[in-house]
Amino acid sequence: MVKICCIGAGYVGGPTMAMIALKCPKVEVAVVDISVQRINAWNSDSLPIYEPGLYEVVKQCRGINLFFSADVEKHVSEADIIFVSVNTPTKTRGLGAGKAADLTYWESAARMIADVAKSNKIVVEKSTVPVKTAEAIEKILTHNAKGINFQILSNPEFLAEGTAISDLLNPDRVLIGGRETPEGKKAVQALKDVYAQWVPTDRILCTNLWSAELSKLAANAFLAQRISSVNAMSALCEATGADVSQVSHAIGTDSRIGPKFMNASVGFGGSCFQKDILNLVYICECNGLPEVANYWKQVIKVNDYQKTRFVNRVVSSMFNTVSGKKIAILGFAFKKDTGDTRETPAIDVCKGLLGDKARLSIFDPQVPEEQIMRDLSMNKFDWDHPVHLQPTSSNPVQQEVGVVFDAYEATKDAHGICVLTEWDEFRKLDFQKIYNNMQKPAFVFDGRNIMDVEKLREIGFIVYSIGKPLDPWLKDMPAVA
Ligand code: NAI
């Protein structure tokens, strides 16, 4: 029986290993983590992450060929294939701070593997890492090897949160990079055999190590660039009277461009896009390519601009001040169908509104109060370090922020509503009831373009929708900076 161990029981490690266990009943899979709390949650009925369909998969395999354990060293020493799926956040201090990937967690995992290994291992980079990380990992492993052979593979993960299970069941492709030596090729084949249990072989792409590592950064950069491109257009649409949905549809029907990932919004979020682009920028700079670095940097600048533009629109529409006004925030997660708030645009929007002294009432169907409070009092880039390693801080935002358990409560007596996550349930709200209970004039700022604008205007709301022709009220308000 092949034994697999995955270090890191997070958004990637948990679902990917659950899928391998489901599809490969002859493989024993152990997912390990230094966070005992997280492991306990994986072993309970209340999993540590929300992902549609995940619980059903875990329930089928847990205790049979899928195990979650905090005994990291035992499972690593027994495994034939070790996936490393730990955090690779942006560095907050020292060389490359604010850009480079912080490989502290990765390095400590690699040193531990070298320490406890007693037999040959295939070590798989599942985390997103800078190009050439495999070379550094190889050095750490081989310098401590005691005659053990380690083969390093790069197998970046392309799942998207919110659709992780269907992405894993039916991936567009699986990418495996390895050394082009006989041992390297054998290791690639061993991993390919695992995926081939359910992924058609023509979708399993094999490349050299550096192409696989770079492809993950490049894929995220391209995806984020698409969002920034449509968001840049949305600003121009508002200025000219064009409608960004119509423009997106018109250009997306070109088969070279395609229709997906073309929705204008308050900006992209999530743990990966910004971090991976910053990392790409840093790698370009280190390789003497400042023009390429600047090109990708602009994707993040446009994203920041979009969030600022949204806050400015809210403030300028409401007579240039939100001081003391209650604003309802509908949605805090970075997208629907996840409880993940890492780099969610809601953080910047809420902080922007708090900066103008608004009072916020926040509702998200999946994000607990404790998480929202922590996010709003945290410094940039601190979020991707495991919670158990973060200092606990007293909460300065508690006075102005309330977290509530339904949208009607959040919007009661509010002056305005900001829709920041595209949860389906927000479309079905009784907006007449909401309008009746709000201060007048009542505003809706739709940061996800999911609202029926005409219906809301009929009820009496003043509505702002990103990239759409402006409400006559908003046209008269001061220009947005
Ligand atoms: P996460 O924060 O959810 O999980 C990482 C886990 O690793 C944490 O539970 C942490 O306690 C654990 N850990 C850290 N150091 C450890 C060590 N030395 N030994 C044992 N456990 C350790 O992170 P997530 O989202 O799963 O991301 C992991 C990697 O996958 C990152 O490099 C990320 O860029 C990449 N990725 C993330 C995707 C996503 O949608 N979240 C998608 C594709 C790639």
GROMACS .gro file of N, CA and C and ligand atoms in nm, residues 7-14 32-35 38 49 72 84-89 104-106 108-109 112 126-129 156-161 216 220 271-272 275-276 334 340 342 384-389, ligand 1:
model
  200
    7ILE      N    1   0.174   1.752   0.472
    7ILE     CA    2   0.202   1.845   0.582
    7ILE      C    3   0.126   1.975   0.555
    8GLY      N    4   0.034   2.011   0.644
    8GLY     CA    5  -0.049   2.129   0.624
    8GLY      C    6  -0.193   2.089   0.596
    9ALA      N    7  -0.279   2.101   0.698
    9ALA     CA    8  -0.420   2.059   0.684
    9ALA      C    9  -0.508   2.182   0.660
   10GLY      N   10  -0.475   2.260   0.558
   10GLY     CA   11  -0.549   2.384   0.533
   10GLY      C   12  -0.647   2.372   0.418
   11TYR      N   13  -0.674   2.486   0.353
   11TYR     CA   14  -0.769   2.492   0.242
   11TYR      C   15  -0.726   2.405   0.125
   12VAL      N   16  -0.595   2.385   0.110
   12VAL     CA   17  -0.547   2.302   0.001
   12VAL      C   18  -0.523   2.159   0.048
   13GLY      N   19  -0.444   2.144   0.157
   13GLY     CA   20  -0.409   2.010   0.205
   13GLY      C   21  -0.531   1.926   0.235
   14GLY      N   22  -0.629   1.980   0.307
   14GLY     CA   23  -0.747   1.902   0.348
   14GLY      C   24  -0.825   1.849   0.228
   32VAL      N   25  -0.134   1.595   0.819
   32VAL     CA   26  -0.081   1.634   0.950
   32VAL      C   27  -0.064   1.786   0.958
   33ASP      N   28  -0.068   1.838   1.080
   33ASP     CA   29  -0.057   1.982   1.098
   33ASP      C   30  -0.003   2.011   1.238
   34ILE      N   31   0.069   2.122   1.252
   34ILE     CA   32   0.116   2.158   1.386
   34ILE      C   33   0.001   2.217   1.470
   35SER      N   34  -0.108   2.254   1.405
   35SER     CA   35  -0.221   2.308   1.481
   35SER      C   36  -0.311   2.192   1.527
   38ARG      N   37  -0.677   2.258   1.462
   38ARG     CA   38  -0.724   2.234   1.326
   38ARG      C   39  -0.745   2.084   1.303
   49ILE      N   40  -1.284   2.421   0.761
   49ILE     CA   41  -1.311   2.510   0.648
   49ILE      C   42  -1.446   2.475   0.588
   72VAL      N   43   0.303   1.472   1.350
   72VAL     CA   44   0.361   1.504   1.219
   72VAL      C   45   0.477   1.408   1.187
   84VAL      N   46   0.385   1.883   0.064
   84VAL     CA   47   0.402   1.993   0.159
   84VAL      C   48   0.308   2.106   0.115
   85SER      N   49   0.210   2.132   0.201
   85SER     CA   50   0.105   2.229   0.165
   85SER      C   51   0.090   2.331   0.277
   86VAL      N   52   0.203   2.383   0.320
   86VAL     CA   53   0.203   2.480   0.430
   86VAL      C   54   0.189   2.622   0.374
   87ASN      N   55   0.171   2.718   0.461
   87ASN     CA   56   0.156   2.858   0.417
   87ASN      C   57   0.286   2.909   0.355
   88THR      N   58   0.270   2.992   0.252
   88THR     CA   59   0.385   3.061   0.194
   88THR      C   60   0.348   3.209   0.183
   89PRO      N   61   0.331   3.276   0.296
   89PRO     CA   62   0.282   3.414   0.293
   89PRO      C   63   0.386   3.513   0.238
  104THR      N   64   0.962   3.039   0.557
  104THR     CA   65   0.994   2.987   0.690
  104THR      C   66   0.924   2.854   0.717
  105TYR      N   67   0.793   2.850   0.687
  105TYR     CA   68   0.717   2.729   0.720
  105TYR      C   69   0.761   2.611   0.632
  106TRP      N   70   0.790   2.645   0.507
  106TRP     CA   71   0.836   2.543   0.412
  106TRP      C   72   0.971   2.487   0.456
  108SER      N   73   1.108   2.487   0.751
  108SER     CA   74   1.104   2.407   0.874
  108SER      C   75   1.044   2.270   0.845
  109ALA      N   76   0.947   2.263   0.753
  109ALA     CA   77   0.892   2.132   0.714
  109ALA      C   78   1.001   2.047   0.648
  112MET      N   79   1.247   1.912   0.897
  112MET     CA   80   1.187   1.804   0.976
  112MET      C   81   1.183   1.674   0.895
  126LYS      N   82   0.331   2.128  -0.289
  126LYS     CA   83   0.191   2.157  -0.319
  126LYS      C   84   0.166   2.306  -0.296
  127SER      N   85   0.235   2.362  -0.198
  127SER     CA   86   0.226   2.508  -0.175
  127SER      C   87   0.272   2.581  -0.300
  128THR      N   88   0.225   2.704  -0.315
  128THR     CA   89   0.276   2.788  -0.424
  128THR      C   90   0.407   2.850  -0.378
  129VAL      N   91   0.511   2.829  -0.456
  129VAL     CA   92   0.645   2.873  -0.413
  129VAL      C   93   0.714   2.949  -0.525
  156PRO      N   94   0.177   2.207  -0.832
  156PRO     CA   95   0.096   2.318  -0.780
  156PRO      C   96  -0.052   2.288  -0.788
  157GLU      N   97  -0.127   2.349  -0.699
  157GLU     CA   98  -0.271   2.323  -0.694
  157GLU      C   99  -0.348   2.437  -0.761
  158PHE      N  100  -0.444   2.399  -0.846
  158PHE     CA  101  -0.520   2.501  -0.918
  158PHE      C  102  -0.665   2.511  -0.872
  159LEU      N  103  -0.700   2.443  -0.763
  159LEU     CA  104  -0.839   2.451  -0.718
  159LEU      C  105  -0.876   2.594  -0.680
  160ALA      N  106  -1.004   2.625  -0.690
  160ALA     CA  107  -1.053   2.756  -0.644
  160ALA      C  108  -1.141   2.732  -0.522
  161GLU      N  109  -1.124   2.812  -0.420
  161GLU     CA  110  -1.211   2.799  -0.303
  161GLU      C  111  -1.356   2.823  -0.344
  216LYS      N  112   0.234   2.813  -1.194
  216LYS     CA  113   0.134   2.846  -1.092
  216LYS      C  114   0.130   2.998  -1.069
  220ASN      N  115  -0.200   3.247  -1.179
  220ASN     CA  116  -0.269   3.340  -1.089
  220ASN      C  117  -0.254   3.484  -1.136
  271SER      N  118  -0.642   3.436  -0.068
  271SER     CA  119  -0.507   3.426  -0.012
  271SER      C  120  -0.400   3.428  -0.119
  272CYS      N  121  -0.437   3.409  -0.246
  272CYS     CA  122  -0.332   3.380  -0.345
  272CYS      C  123  -0.298   3.493  -0.442
  275LYS      N  124  -0.065   3.787  -0.319
  275LYS     CA  125   0.062   3.729  -0.270
  275LYS      C  126   0.145   3.674  -0.386
  276ASP      N  127   0.080   3.603  -0.477
  276ASP     CA  128   0.156   3.540  -0.585
  276ASP      C  129   0.206   3.642  -0.687
  334PHE      N  130  -1.421   3.653   0.086
  334PHE     CA  131  -1.367   3.713  -0.038
  334PHE      C  132  -1.445   3.670  -0.161
  340ASP      N  133  -1.362   3.191   0.387
  340ASP     CA  134  -1.226   3.246   0.387
  340ASP      C  135  -1.230   3.398   0.370
  342ARG      N  136  -0.925   3.581   0.382
  342ARG     CA  137  -0.789   3.631   0.358
  342ARG      C  138  -0.787   3.726   0.238
  384ASP      N  139  -0.179   3.569   0.684
  384ASP     CA  140  -0.148   3.436   0.633
  384ASP      C  141  -0.046   3.361   0.718
  385HIS      N  142  -0.023   3.411   0.837
  385HIS     CA  143   0.058   3.334   0.930
  385HIS      C  144  -0.042   3.260   1.019
  386PRO      N  145  -0.016   3.131   1.049
  386PRO     CA  146  -0.117   3.055   1.123
  386PRO      C  147  -0.161   3.129   1.249
  387VAL      N  148  -0.292   3.123   1.275
  387VAL     CA  149  -0.351   3.200   1.383
  387VAL      C  150  -0.282   3.172   1.517
  388HIS      N  151  -0.246   3.044   1.537
  388HIS     CA  152  -0.185   3.008   1.666
  388HIS      C  153  -0.046   3.070   1.681
  389LEU      N  154   0.009   3.125   1.572
  389LEU     CA  155   0.141   3.187   1.582
  389LEU      C  156   0.130   3.340   1.586
  482NAI     P1  157  -0.368   2.731   0.514
  482NAI     O1  158  -0.318   2.840   0.599
  482NAI     O2  159  -0.514   2.705   0.507
  482NAI     O3  160  -0.297   2.593   0.559
  482NAI     C1  161  -0.163   2.579   0.586
  482NAI     C2  162  -0.147   2.491   0.709
  482NAI     O4  163  -0.009   2.455   0.724
  482NAI     C3  164  -0.187   2.558   0.841
  482NAI     O5  165  -0.291   2.483   0.902
  482NAI     C4  166  -0.059   2.556   0.926
  482NAI     O6  167  -0.083   2.533   1.064
  482NAI     C5  168   0.017   2.441   0.863
  482NAI     N1  169   0.161   2.445   0.887
  482NAI     C6  170   0.246   2.550   0.873
  482NAI     N2  171   0.372   2.511   0.900
  482NAI     C7  172   0.367   2.377   0.931
  482NAI     C8  173   0.465   2.281   0.967
  482NAI     N3  174   0.594   2.313   0.972
  482NAI     N4  175   0.424   2.154   0.995
  482NAI     C9  176   0.292   2.121   0.987
  482NAI     N5  177   0.196   2.208   0.953
  482NAI    C10  178   0.231   2.336   0.924
  482NAI     O7  179  -0.311   2.757   0.368
  482NAI     P2  180  -0.372   2.710   0.227
  482NAI     O8  181  -0.473   2.806   0.179
  482NAI     O9  182  -0.406   2.565   0.234
  482NAI    O10  183  -0.245   2.731   0.133
  482NAI    C11  184  -0.133   2.646   0.139
  482NAI    C12  185  -0.050   2.670   0.015
  482NAI    O11  186  -0.126   2.638  -0.102
  482NAI    C13  187  -0.003   2.815  -0.002
  482NAI    O12  188   0.126   2.813  -0.059
  482NAI    C14  189  -0.101   2.870  -0.103
  482NAI    O13  190  -0.046   2.973  -0.180
  482NAI    C15  191  -0.127   2.749  -0.191
  482NAI     N6  192  -0.257   2.750  -0.261
  482NAI    C16  193  -0.371   2.793  -0.195
  482NAI    C17  194  -0.492   2.790  -0.261
  482NAI    C18  195  -0.617   2.835  -0.193
  482NAI    O14  196  -0.717   2.852  -0.260
  482NAI     N7  197  -0.617   2.856  -0.063
  482NAI    C19  198  -0.504   2.741  -0.401
  482NAI    C20  199  -0.381   2.696  -0.455
  482NAI    C21  200  -0.262   2.703  -0.388
   0.00000   0.00000   0.00000
